[in-house]
XYZ file of N, CA and C in Angstrom:
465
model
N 44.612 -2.971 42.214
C 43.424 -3.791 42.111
C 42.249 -3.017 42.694
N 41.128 -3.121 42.046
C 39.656 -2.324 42.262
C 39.568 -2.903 43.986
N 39.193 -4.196 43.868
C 38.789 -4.487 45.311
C 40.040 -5.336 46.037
N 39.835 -4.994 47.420
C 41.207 -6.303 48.475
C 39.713 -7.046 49.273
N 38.885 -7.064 48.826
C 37.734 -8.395 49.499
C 36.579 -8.190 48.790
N 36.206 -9.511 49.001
C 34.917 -9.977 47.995
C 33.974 -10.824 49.009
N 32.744 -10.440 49.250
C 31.554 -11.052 50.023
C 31.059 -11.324 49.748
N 30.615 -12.845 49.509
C 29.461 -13.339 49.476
C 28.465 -13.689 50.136
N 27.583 -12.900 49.853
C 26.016 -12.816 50.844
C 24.975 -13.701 50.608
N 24.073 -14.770 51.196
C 23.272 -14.985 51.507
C 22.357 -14.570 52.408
N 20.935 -15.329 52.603
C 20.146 -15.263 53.836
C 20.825 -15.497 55.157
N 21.014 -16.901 55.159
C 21.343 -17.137 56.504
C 22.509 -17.523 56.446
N 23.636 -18.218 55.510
C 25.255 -17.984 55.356
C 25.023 -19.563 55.520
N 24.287 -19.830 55.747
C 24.387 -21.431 55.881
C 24.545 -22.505 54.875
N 24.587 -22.195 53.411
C 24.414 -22.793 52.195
C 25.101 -22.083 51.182
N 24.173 -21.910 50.470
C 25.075 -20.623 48.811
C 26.229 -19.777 49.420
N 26.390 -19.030 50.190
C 27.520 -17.912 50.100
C 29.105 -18.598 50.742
N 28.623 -19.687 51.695
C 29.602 -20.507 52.122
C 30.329 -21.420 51.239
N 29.059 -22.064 50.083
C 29.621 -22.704 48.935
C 30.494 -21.240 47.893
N 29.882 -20.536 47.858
C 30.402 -19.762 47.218
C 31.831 -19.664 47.238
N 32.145 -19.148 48.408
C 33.415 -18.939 49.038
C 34.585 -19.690 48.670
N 34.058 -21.020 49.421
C 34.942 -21.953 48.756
C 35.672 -22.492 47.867
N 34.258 -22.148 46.803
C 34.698 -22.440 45.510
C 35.538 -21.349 44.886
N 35.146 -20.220 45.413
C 36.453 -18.833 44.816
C 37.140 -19.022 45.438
N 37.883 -19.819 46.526
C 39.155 -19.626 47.250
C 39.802 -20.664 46.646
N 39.271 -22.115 45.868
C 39.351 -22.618 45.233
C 39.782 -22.929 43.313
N 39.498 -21.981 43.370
C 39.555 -21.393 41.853
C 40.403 -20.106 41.365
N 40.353 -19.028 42.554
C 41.380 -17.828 42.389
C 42.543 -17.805 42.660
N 43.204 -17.286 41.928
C 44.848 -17.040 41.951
C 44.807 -16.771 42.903
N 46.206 -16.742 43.750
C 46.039 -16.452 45.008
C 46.425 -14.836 45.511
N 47.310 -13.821 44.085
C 46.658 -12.757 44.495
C 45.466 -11.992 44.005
N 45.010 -13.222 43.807
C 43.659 -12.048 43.842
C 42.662 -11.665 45.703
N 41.949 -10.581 45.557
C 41.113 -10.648 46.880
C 41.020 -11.329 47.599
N 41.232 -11.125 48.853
C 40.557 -12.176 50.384
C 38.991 -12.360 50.123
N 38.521 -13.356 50.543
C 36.909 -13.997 50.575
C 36.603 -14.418 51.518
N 35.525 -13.903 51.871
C 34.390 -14.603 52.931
C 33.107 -14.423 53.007
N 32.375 -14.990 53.602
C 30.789 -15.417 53.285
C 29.810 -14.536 54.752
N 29.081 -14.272 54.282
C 27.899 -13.387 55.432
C 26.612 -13.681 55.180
N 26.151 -13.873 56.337
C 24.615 -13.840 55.864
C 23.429 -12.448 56.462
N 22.413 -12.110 55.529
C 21.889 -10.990 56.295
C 21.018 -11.435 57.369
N 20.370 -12.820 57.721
C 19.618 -12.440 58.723
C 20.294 -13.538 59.457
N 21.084 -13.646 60.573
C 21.939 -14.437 61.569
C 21.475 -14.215 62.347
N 20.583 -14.640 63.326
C 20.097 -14.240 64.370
C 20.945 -15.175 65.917
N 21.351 -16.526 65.486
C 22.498 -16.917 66.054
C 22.969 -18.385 65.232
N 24.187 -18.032 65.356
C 25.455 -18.823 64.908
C 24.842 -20.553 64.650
N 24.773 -20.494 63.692
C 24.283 -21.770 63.065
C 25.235 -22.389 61.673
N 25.456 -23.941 62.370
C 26.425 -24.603 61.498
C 26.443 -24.595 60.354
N 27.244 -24.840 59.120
C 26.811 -25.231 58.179
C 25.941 -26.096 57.344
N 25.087 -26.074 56.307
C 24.458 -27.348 55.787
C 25.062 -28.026 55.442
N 24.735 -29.680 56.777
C 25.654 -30.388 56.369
C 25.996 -30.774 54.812
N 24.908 -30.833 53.949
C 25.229 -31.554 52.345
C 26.398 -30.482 52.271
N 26.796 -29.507 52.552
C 28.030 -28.303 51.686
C 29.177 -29.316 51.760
N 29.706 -30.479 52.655
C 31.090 -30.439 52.689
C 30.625 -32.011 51.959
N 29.798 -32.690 51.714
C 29.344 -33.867 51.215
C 29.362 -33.253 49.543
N 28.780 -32.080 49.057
C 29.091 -31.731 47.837
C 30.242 -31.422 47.433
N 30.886 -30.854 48.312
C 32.066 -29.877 47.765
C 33.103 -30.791 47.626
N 33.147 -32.204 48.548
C 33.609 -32.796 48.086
C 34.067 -33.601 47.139
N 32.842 -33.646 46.513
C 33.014 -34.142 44.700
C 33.574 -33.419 44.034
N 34.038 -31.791 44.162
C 34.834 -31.049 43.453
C 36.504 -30.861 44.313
N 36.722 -31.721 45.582
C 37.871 -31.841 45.788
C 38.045 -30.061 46.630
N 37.341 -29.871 46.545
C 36.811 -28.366 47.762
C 36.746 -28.555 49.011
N 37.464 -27.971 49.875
C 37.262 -28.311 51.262
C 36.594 -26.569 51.829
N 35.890 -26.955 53.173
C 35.080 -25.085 53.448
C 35.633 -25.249 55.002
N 37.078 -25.960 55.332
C 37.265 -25.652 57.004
C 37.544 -24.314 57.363
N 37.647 -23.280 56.770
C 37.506 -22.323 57.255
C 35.977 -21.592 57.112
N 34.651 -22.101 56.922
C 33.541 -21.673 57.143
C 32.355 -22.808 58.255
N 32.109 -22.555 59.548
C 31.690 -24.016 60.040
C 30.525 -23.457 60.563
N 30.319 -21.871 61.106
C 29.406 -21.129 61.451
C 28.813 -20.204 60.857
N 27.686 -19.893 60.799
C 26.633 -18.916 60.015
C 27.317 -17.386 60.444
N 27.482 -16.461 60.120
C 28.315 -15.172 60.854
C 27.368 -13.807 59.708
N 26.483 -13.122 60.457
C 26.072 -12.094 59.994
C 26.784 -10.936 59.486
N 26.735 -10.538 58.596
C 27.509 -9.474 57.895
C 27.012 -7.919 58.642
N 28.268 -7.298 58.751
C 28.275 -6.120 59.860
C 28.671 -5.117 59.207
N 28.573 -3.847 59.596
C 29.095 -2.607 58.742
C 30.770 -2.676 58.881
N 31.576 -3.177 60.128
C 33.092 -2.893 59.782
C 33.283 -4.422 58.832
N 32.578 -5.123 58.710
C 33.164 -5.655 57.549
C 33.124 -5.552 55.923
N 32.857 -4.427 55.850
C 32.544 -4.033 54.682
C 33.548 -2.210 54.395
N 34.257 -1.981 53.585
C 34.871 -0.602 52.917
C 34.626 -0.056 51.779
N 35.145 1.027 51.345
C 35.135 1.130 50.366
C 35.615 0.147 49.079
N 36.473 -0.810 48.908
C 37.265 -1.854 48.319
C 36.593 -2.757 48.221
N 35.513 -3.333 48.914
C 34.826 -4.288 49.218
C 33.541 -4.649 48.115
N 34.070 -6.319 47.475
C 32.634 -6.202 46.741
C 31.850 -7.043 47.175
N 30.581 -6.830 47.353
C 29.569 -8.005 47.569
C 28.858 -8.026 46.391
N 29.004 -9.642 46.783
C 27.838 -10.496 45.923
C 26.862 -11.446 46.541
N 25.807 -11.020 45.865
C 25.002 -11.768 46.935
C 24.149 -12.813 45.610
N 23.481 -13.775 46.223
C 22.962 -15.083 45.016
C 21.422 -14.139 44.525
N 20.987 -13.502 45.102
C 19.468 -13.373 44.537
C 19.493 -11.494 44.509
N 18.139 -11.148 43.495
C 18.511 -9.313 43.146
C 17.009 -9.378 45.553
N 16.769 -9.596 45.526
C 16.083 -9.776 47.053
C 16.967 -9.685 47.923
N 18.197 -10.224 47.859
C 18.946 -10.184 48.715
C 20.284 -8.645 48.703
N 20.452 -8.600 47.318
C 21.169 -7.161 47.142
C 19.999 -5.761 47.418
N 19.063 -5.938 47.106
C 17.852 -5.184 47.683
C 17.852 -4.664 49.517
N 18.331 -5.872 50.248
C 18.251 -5.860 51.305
C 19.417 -5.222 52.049
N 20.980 -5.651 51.369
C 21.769 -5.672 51.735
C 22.118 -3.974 51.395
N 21.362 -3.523 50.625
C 21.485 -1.921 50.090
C 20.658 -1.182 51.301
N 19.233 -1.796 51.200
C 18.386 -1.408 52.763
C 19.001 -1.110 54.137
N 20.223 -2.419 54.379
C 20.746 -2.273 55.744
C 21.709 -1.288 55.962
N 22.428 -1.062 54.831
C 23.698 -0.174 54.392
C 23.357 0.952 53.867
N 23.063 1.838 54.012
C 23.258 2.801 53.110
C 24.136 3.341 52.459
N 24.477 3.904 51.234
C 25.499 4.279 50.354
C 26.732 3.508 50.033
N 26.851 1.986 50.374
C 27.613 1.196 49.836
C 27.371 0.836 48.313
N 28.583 0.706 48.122
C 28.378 0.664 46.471
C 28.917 -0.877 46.297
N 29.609 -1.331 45.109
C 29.999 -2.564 44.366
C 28.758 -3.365 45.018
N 27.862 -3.512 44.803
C 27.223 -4.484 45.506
C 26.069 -4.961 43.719
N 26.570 -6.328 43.929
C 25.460 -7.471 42.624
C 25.465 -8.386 42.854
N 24.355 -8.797 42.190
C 23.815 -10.075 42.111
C 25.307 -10.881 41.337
N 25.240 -12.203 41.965
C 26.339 -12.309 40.770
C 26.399 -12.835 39.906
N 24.676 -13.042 39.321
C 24.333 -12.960 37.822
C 24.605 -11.584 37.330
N 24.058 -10.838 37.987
C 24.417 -9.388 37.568
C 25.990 -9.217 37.209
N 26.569 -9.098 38.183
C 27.941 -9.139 37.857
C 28.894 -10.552 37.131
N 28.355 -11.314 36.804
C 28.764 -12.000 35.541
C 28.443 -12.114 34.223
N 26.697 -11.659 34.218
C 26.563 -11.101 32.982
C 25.116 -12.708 32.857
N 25.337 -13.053 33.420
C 24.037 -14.474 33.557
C 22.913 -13.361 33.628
N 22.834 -13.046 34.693
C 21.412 -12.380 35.309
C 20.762 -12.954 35.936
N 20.196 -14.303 36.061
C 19.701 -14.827 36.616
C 19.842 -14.882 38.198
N 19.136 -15.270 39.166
C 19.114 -15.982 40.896
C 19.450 -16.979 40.967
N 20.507 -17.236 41.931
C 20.414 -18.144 42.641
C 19.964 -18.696 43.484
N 19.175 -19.867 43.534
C 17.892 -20.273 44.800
C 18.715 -21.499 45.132
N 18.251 -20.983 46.601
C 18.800 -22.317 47.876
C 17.901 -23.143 47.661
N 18.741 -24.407 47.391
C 17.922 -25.439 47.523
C 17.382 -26.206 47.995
N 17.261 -25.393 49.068
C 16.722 -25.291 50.783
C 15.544 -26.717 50.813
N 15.436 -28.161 51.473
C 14.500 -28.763 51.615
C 14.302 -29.802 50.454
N 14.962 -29.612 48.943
C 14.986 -30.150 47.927
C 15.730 -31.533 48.160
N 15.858 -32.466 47.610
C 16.597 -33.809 47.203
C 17.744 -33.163 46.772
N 19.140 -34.004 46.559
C 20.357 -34.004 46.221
C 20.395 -33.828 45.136
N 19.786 -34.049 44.837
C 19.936 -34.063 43.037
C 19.475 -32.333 42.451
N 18.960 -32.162 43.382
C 18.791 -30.373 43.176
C 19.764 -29.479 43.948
N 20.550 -30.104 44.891
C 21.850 -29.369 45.461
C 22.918 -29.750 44.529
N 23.030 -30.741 43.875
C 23.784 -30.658 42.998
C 23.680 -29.956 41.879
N 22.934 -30.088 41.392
C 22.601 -29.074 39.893
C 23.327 -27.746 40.227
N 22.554 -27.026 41.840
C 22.593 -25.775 42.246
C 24.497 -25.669 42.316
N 24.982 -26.414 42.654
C 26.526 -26.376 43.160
C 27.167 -26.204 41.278
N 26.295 -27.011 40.788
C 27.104 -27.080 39.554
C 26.951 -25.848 38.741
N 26.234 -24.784 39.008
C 25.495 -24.167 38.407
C 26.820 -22.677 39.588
N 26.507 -22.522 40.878
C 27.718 -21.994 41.210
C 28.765 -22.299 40.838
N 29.366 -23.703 40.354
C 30.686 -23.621 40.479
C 30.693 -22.660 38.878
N 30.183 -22.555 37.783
C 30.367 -22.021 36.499
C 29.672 -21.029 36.662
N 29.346 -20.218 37.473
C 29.477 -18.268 38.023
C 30.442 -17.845 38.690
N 31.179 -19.194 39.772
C 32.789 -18.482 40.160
C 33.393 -18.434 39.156
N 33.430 -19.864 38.727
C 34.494 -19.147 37.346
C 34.295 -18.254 36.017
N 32.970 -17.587 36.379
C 32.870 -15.990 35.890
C 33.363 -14.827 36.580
N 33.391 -15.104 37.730
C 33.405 -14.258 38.954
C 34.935 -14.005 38.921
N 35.724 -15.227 39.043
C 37.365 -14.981 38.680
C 37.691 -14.656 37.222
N 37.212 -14.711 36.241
C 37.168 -14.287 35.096
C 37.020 -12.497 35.055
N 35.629 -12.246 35.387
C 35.787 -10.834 35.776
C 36.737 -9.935 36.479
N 37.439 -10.507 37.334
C 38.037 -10.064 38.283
C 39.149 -9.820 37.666
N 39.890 -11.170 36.584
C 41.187 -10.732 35.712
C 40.710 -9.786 34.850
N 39.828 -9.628 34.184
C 39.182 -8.806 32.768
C 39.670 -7.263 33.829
N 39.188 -7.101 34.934
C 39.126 -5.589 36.019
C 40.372 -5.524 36.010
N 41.099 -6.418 36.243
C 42.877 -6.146 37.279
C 43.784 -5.929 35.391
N 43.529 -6.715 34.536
C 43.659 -6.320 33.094
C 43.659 -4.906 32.639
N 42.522 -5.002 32.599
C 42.280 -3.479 32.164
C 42.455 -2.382 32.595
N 42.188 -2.460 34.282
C 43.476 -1.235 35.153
C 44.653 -0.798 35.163
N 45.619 -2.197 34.241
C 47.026 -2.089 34.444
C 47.232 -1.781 32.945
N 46.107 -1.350 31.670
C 46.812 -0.650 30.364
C 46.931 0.830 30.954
């Protein structure tokens, strides 16, 4: 297999990359990659948004293994390692802090959408939902890709 972990990056880890997570730990076979969520600017350990476990619950998703914001660090990251981060601003950044790390996309980019994902930071429910619904059908590009990679390695 190309990668043994997959990161999902946000700003502050407090929203999108935590939903993210979930929903791929949720959705992926179970050998596929280990997952977990980072954010680039953590300045200190901050809970989750509460709406994440109020949404995720409508998809029968639980995130008890994500409850704190946790900044993404150079030993958590290898060669094997892919990040994805929701916005091309945020892979911009995450290239800035790192130098010469590679696998790193948007994961419109790497699903083939293209588009950003925007936190729906301050918005009504009805726009965290859209946004959740709108992640949950890029993970399941995201695990899609991932069989299409582990596929095509093993002709």
């Amino acid at each position: 297999m190309k990668y043994d972990k997959i990161i999902f990056v946000c700003t502050r880890n407090t929203f999108l990359s935590p939903v993210a997570e979930a929903m791929f730990r949720a959705k992926a076979p179970s050998w596929m990659p280990a997952s977990c969520s980072r954010g680039l600017v953590v300045l200190f350990q901050e809970p989750i948004n509460p709406k994440v476990n109020l949404i995720l619950t409508k998809y029968n998703i639980g995130i008890s293994k994500h409850q704190f914001s946790r900044q993404i660090e150079p030993e958590d990251i290898t060669e094997r390692t892919l990040l994805l981060t929701m916005t091309l601003s945020e892979k911009v950044q995450l290239l800035e802090m790192f130098e010469g790390i590679e696998c790193v996309y948007t994961v419109g980019e790497y699903t083939g959408t293209e588009t950003d994902i925007l936190d729906p930071c301050g918005e009504g429910e009805e726009a965290y939902s859209s946004c959740c619904e709108d992640l949950l059908k890029r993970i399941d590009l995201v695990v899609n890709c991932i069989e299409q990679e582990c596929n095509a390695s093993s002709v």
